[in-house]
CSV table of C-alpha atoms in Angstrom, one decimal:
chain,number,residue,atom,x,y,z
Z,132,MET,CA,3.2,-29.7,72.2
Z,133,LYS,CA,5.6,-31.7,70.0
Z,134,LYS,CA,5.7,-31.9,66.2
Z,135,LEU,CA,7.7,-33.7,63.5
Z,136,THR,CA,10.2,-31.9,61.5
Z,137,LEU,CA,9.0,-30.6,58.1
Z,138,THR,CA,10.9,-33.4,56.3
Z,139,ALA,CA,9.4,-36.1,58.5
Z,140,ALA,CA,5.9,-34.7,58.1
Z,141,LEU,CA,6.2,-34.7,54.3
Z,142,LEU,CA,7.5,-38.3,54.3
Z,143,ALA,CA,4.6,-39.4,56.5
Z,144,ALA,CA,2.1,-37.7,54.2
Z,145,LEU,CA,3.6,-39.4,51.1
Z,146,ALA,CA,3.5,-42.8,52.8
Z,147,LEU,CA,-0.1,-42.4,53.7
Z,148,THR,CA,-1.1,-41.2,50.3
Z,149,ALA,CA,0.7,-44.1,48.6
Z,150,CYS,CA,-1.4,-46.6,50.7
Z,151,GLY,CA,-4.6,-45.1,49.4
Z,152,ASN,CA,-5.7,-42.9,52.3
Z,153,LYS,CA,-8.1,-40.3,51.1
Z,154,PRO,CA,-6.8,-36.7,51.4
Z,155,ALA,CA,-8.8,-34.1,53.4
Z,156,GLU,CA,-11.6,-32.6,51.3
Z,157,THR,CA,-11.2,-29.0,50.4
Z,158,ALA,CA,-13.8,-26.5,49.3
Z,159,PRO,CA,-14.3,-26.2,45.5
Z,160,THR,CA,-12.9,-23.2,43.8
Z,161,PRO,CA,-15.6,-21.4,41.8
Z,162,GLY,CA,-15.1,-21.6,38.1
Z,163,ILE,CA,-12.4,-24.3,38.4
Z,164,ASP,CA,-13.9,-27.1,40.4
Z,165,ALA,CA,-17.4,-26.7,39.0
Z,166,PRO,CA,-18.7,-29.7,37.0
Z,167,ALA,CA,-18.3,-29.6,33.2
Z,168,THR,CA,-21.4,-28.9,31.2
Z,169,MET,CA,-22.3,-29.0,27.5
Z,170,PRO,CA,-22.2,-25.6,25.8
Z,171,GLU,CA,-25.5,-23.8,25.2
Z,172,GLU,CA,-26.9,-23.7,21.6
Z,173,GLY,CA,-25.5,-20.9,19.6
Z,174,MET,CA,-22.7,-20.3,22.0
Z,175,GLU,CA,-19.4,-19.4,20.4
Z,176,ILE,CA,-16.8,-22.2,20.9
Z,177,ASP,CA,-13.1,-22.3,20.5
Z,178,PRO,CA,-12.4,-24.4,17.4
Z,179,GLU,CA,-9.7,-26.3,19.3
Z,180,PHE,CA,-12.2,-27.3,21.9
Z,181,SER,CA,-14.3,-30.5,21.6
Z,182,VAL,CA,-16.7,-32.4,23.8
Z,183,ASP,CA,-17.3,-36.1,23.5
Z,184,PRO,CA,-20.5,-37.0,25.5
Z,185,GLU,CA,-19.9,-40.8,25.0
Z,186,GLU,CA,-17.4,-42.8,27.2
Z,187,PRO,CA,-15.0,-45.2,25.4
Z,188,THR,CA,-16.6,-48.5,24.6
Z,189,ARG,CA,-15.6,-51.2,27.1
Z,190,PRO,CA,-15.1,-54.6,25.5
Z,191,GLU,CA,-17.3,-57.4,26.7
Z,192,PRO,CA,-15.5,-60.3,28.4
Z,193,ASP,CA,-15.3,-63.5,26.2
Z,194,ALA,CA,-18.3,-65.6,26.9
Z,195,GLU,CA,-16.5,-68.9,27.1
Z,196,LEU,CA,-13.7,-67.7,29.3
Z,197,SER,CA,-16.0,-65.8,31.7
Z,198,GLY,CA,-18.2,-68.9,31.9
Z,199,LEU,CA,-15.2,-71.0,32.9
Z,200,ILE,CA,-14.3,-68.6,35.7
Z,201,ASP,CA,-17.9,-68.6,36.9
Z,202,SER,CA,-17.7,-72.5,37.0
Z,203,ILE,CA,-14.5,-72.3,39.1
Z,204,TYR,CA,-16.0,-69.8,41.6
Z,205,ALA,CA,-19.1,-72.0,41.9
Z,206,VAL,CA,-16.9,-74.8,43.3
Z,207,HIS,CA,-14.4,-72.6,45.1
Z,208,PRO,CA,-15.8,-69.1,46.1
Z,209,VAL,CA,-13.3,-66.3,46.6
Z,210,ASP,CA,-14.1,-63.9,49.4
Z,211,VAL,CA,-12.9,-60.5,48.2
Z,212,MET,CA,-14.7,-57.2,47.7
Z,213,MET,CA,-16.6,-56.6,44.5
Z,214,LEU,CA,-15.0,-59.4,42.5
Z,215,GLU,CA,-15.5,-58.7,38.8
Z,216,THR,CA,-14.5,-60.5,35.6
Z,217,THR,CA,-13.6,-58.1,32.8
Z,218,ALA,CA,-12.1,-58.4,29.3
Z,219,VAL,CA,-8.4,-57.8,28.7
Z,220,ASP,CA,-8.1,-55.5,25.7
Z,221,LEU,CA,-5.3,-57.1,23.7
Z,222,THR,CA,-5.1,-53.9,21.5
Z,223,ASP,CA,-4.3,-51.7,24.4
Z,224,ALA,CA,-0.5,-51.9,24.8
Z,225,ASP,CA,-0.7,-49.6,27.9
Z,226,TRP,CA,-2.6,-52.2,29.9
Z,227,TYR,CA,-2.4,-55.8,28.6
Z,228,PRO,CA,1.3,-56.2,29.7
Z,229,TYR,CA,0.4,-55.1,33.2
Z,230,GLN,CA,-2.6,-57.4,33.3
Z,231,THR,CA,-1.2,-60.5,31.6
Z,232,GLY,CA,2.6,-60.1,31.6
Z,233,LEU,CA,2.8,-60.6,27.9
Z,234,ASP,CA,4.8,-58.6,25.4
Z,235,ALA,CA,3.5,-57.5,22.0
Z,236,ASP,CA,4.7,-60.6,20.1
Z,237,GLN,CA,3.2,-63.0,22.7
Z,238,ALA,CA,-0.1,-61.1,22.7
Z,239,THR,CA,-0.6,-61.8,19.0
Z,240,LYS,CA,-0.7,-65.5,19.9
Z,241,VAL,CA,-3.7,-65.0,22.3
Z,242,ASP,CA,-7.2,-65.1,20.9
Z,243,ALA,CA,-8.9,-63.7,24.0
Z,244,ALA,CA,-8.3,-63.1,27.7
Z,245,VAL,CA,-10.2,-62.2,30.8
Z,246,LEU,CA,-9.2,-60.8,34.2
Z,247,SER,CA,-10.9,-61.5,37.5
Z,248,GLU,CA,-10.0,-59.1,40.4
Z,249,PRO,CA,-11.5,-57.1,43.2
Z,250,GLY,CA,-13.2,-54.0,42.0
Z,251,VAL,CA,-12.1,-51.9,45.0
Z,252,GLY,CA,-9.6,-51.9,47.8
Z,253,SER,CA,-6.0,-53.1,48.0
Z,254,GLN,CA,-6.6,-56.9,48.0
Z,255,ALA,CA,-3.8,-59.0,46.5
Z,256,TYR,CA,-5.8,-61.4,44.3
Z,257,SER,CA,-5.8,-61.8,40.5
Z,258,MET,CA,-7.0,-64.5,38.2
Z,259,VAL,CA,-6.2,-64.4,34.4
Z,260,LEU,CA,-7.6,-66.8,31.9
Z,261,VAL,CA,-6.5,-66.7,28.3
Z,262,ARG,CA,-7.3,-68.7,25.2
Z,263,VAL,CA,-4.4,-69.1,22.7
Z,264,LYS,CA,-4.8,-69.3,18.9
Z,265,ASP,CA,-2.5,-72.4,18.7
Z,266,LYS,CA,-2.6,-75.0,21.4
Z,267,ALA,CA,1.1,-75.5,20.8
Z,268,ASP,CA,1.8,-72.1,22.3
Z,269,THR,CA,0.1,-72.6,25.7
Z,270,GLN,CA,3.3,-73.4,27.6
Z,271,GLU,CA,5.2,-70.4,26.1
Z,272,ILE,CA,2.3,-68.1,27.2
Z,273,ALA,CA,2.1,-69.8,30.6
Z,274,ASP,CA,5.8,-69.2,31.3
Z,275,ALA,CA,5.5,-65.6,30.0
Z,276,MET,CA,2.6,-64.9,32.4
Z,277,LEU,CA,4.3,-66.4,35.4
Z,278,ASP,CA,7.5,-64.5,34.7
Z,279,GLY,CA,5.9,-61.2,33.5
Z,280,ILE,CA,3.0,-60.5,35.9
Z,281,ASN,CA,4.2,-58.3,38.8
Z,282,MET,CA,3.3,-59.9,42.1
Z,283,ARG,CA,3.6,-56.5,43.7
Z,284,LYS,CA,1.4,-54.6,41.2
Z,285,TRP,CA,-0.9,-53.2,44.0
Z,286,VAL,CA,-0.1,-50.1,46.0
Z,287,CYS,CA,0.3,-51.4,49.5
Z,288,VAL,CA,-0.1,-55.2,49.3
Z,289,ALA,CA,1.5,-58.1,47.3
Z,290,ALA,CA,0.9,-61.6,46.3
Z,291,ASN,CA,3.2,-64.2,47.8
Z,292,LYS,CA,2.1,-67.2,45.7
Z,293,ALA,CA,1.5,-67.5,42.0
Z,294,ARG,CA,0.6,-70.6,39.9
Z,295,VAL,CA,-0.1,-71.1,36.2
Z,296,VAL,CA,-1.6,-74.2,34.5
Z,297,THR,CA,-2.6,-75.1,31.0
Z,298,PHE,CA,-5.4,-77.2,29.6
Z,299,ASP,CA,-6.6,-77.6,26.1
Z,300,ASP,CA,-6.0,-74.2,24.5
Z,301,LYS,CA,-6.3,-72.3,27.8
Z,302,VAL,CA,-3.9,-70.9,30.3
Z,303,LEU,CA,-5.0,-70.2,33.8
Z,304,PHE,CA,-3.0,-67.9,36.1
Z,305,VAL,CA,-3.8,-67.1,39.8
Z,306,MET,CA,-1.8,-65.1,42.3
Z,307,ALA,CA,-2.7,-64.0,45.8
Z,308,ASP,CA,-1.7,-63.2,49.3
Z,309,SER,CA,-2.0,-66.6,51.0
Z,310,GLU,CA,-3.8,-65.0,54.0
Z,311,LEU,CA,-6.5,-63.9,51.5
Z,312,VAL,CA,-6.8,-66.8,49.1
Z,313,ASP,CA,-5.2,-70.3,49.0
Z,314,VAL,CA,-3.9,-70.4,45.4
Z,315,ASP,CA,-3.2,-74.1,45.4
Z,316,ALA,CA,-6.6,-75.0,46.7
Z,317,LEU,CA,-8.2,-72.7,44.1
Z,318,ILE,CA,-6.2,-74.2,41.2
Z,319,ASP,CA,-6.9,-77.8,42.4
Z,320,ASP,CA,-10.6,-77.1,42.6
Z,321,ALA,CA,-10.5,-75.5,39.2
Z,322,ALA,CA,-9.5,-78.8,37.7
Z,323,THR,CA,-12.5,-80.4,39.4
Z,324,ALA,CA,-14.8,-77.6,38.3
Z,325,LEU,CA,-13.8,-77.8,34.7
Z,326,ASN,CA,-13.3,-81.5,34.6
Z,327,VAL,CA,-9.8,-81.2,33.1
Z,328,THR,CA,-6.3,-82.5,33.7
Z,329,PHE,CA,-3.6,-79.9,33.6
Z,330,ALA,CA,-0.9,-80.4,30.9
Z,331,TYR,CA,1.5,-78.0,32.4
Z,332,ASP,CA,1.7,-76.7,36.0
Z,333,MET,CA,4.3,-74.2,37.4
Z,334,SER,CA,4.3,-72.0,40.5
Z,335,LYS,CA,6.5,-69.5,42.3
Z,336,GLU,CA,6.6,-67.8,45.7
Z,337,SER,CA,7.7,-64.5,46.9
Z,338,THR,CA,9.2,-64.1,50.4
Z,339,GLU,CA,9.1,-60.3,50.3
Z,340,ASP,CA,7.0,-58.6,53.0
Z,341,SER,CA,3.8,-57.2,51.5
Z,342,ASP,CA,3.7,-54.3,53.9
Z,343,ILE,CA,5.3,-51.0,52.9
Z,344,ASP,CA,7.9,-49.9,55.5
Z,345,LEU,CA,8.3,-46.3,56.5
Z,346,PRO,CA,11.6,-44.8,55.5
Z,347,ASP,CA,14.5,-44.6,58.1
Z,348,GLU,CA,14.4,-40.8,57.9
Z,349,LEU,CA,10.8,-40.9,59.3
Z,350,LEU,CA,11.5,-43.5,61.9
Z,351,SER,CA,14.5,-41.7,63.3
Z,352,ALA,CA,13.3,-38.1,62.9
Z,353,PRO,CA,13.5,-36.4,66.3
Z,354,ALA,CA,10.6,-34.6,67.8
Z,355,VAL,CA,11.1,-30.9,68.4
Z,356,ALA,CA,9.4,-28.6,70.9
Z,357,GLY,CA,6.7,-26.4,69.4
């Protein structure tokens, strides 16, 4: 029987974990892995401990913007798993730069934004639609989104084509792996679906391989006799 060296085995485990493989299930530890429950009435509680039974409120997507995305998909359906349109919370500085590519100053120029992406799985597809407060800022916001949104923001896949367009007070950004979604066809059909002419239109491509390569240490690690 042969086995990889300890270093090679660890590298393999890390590579698989990074690509979303589910680790082996282990038996729960009593008292630690048990589900959390509300304390019983009259039970003495540490004053530093608190329980909030309500989940944080999730903002509703802007009706106009989500309606426009629905119109685009009616003309050009996108075949990805569990496609969902959600609101971009422009008050959450931990997330909106990742979702829109905008910095804090640029975000103040946006009235509302929505994000349409697969709900599960590593599928390189993202559509972002924003409405700016001042129509004069659309090109600035479009350029910032094209430059700022990471085309490799997923774990094991990447977009190789991104395109951004403006119309009225809106900015539409789409990026995808070309084997999954034809970005140009989608954007062109969006103009038809919305009956608009784009005032500004820019795109970029990435030639980087979307697959994650195993490290040289793993590929060259010798097998040893067990």
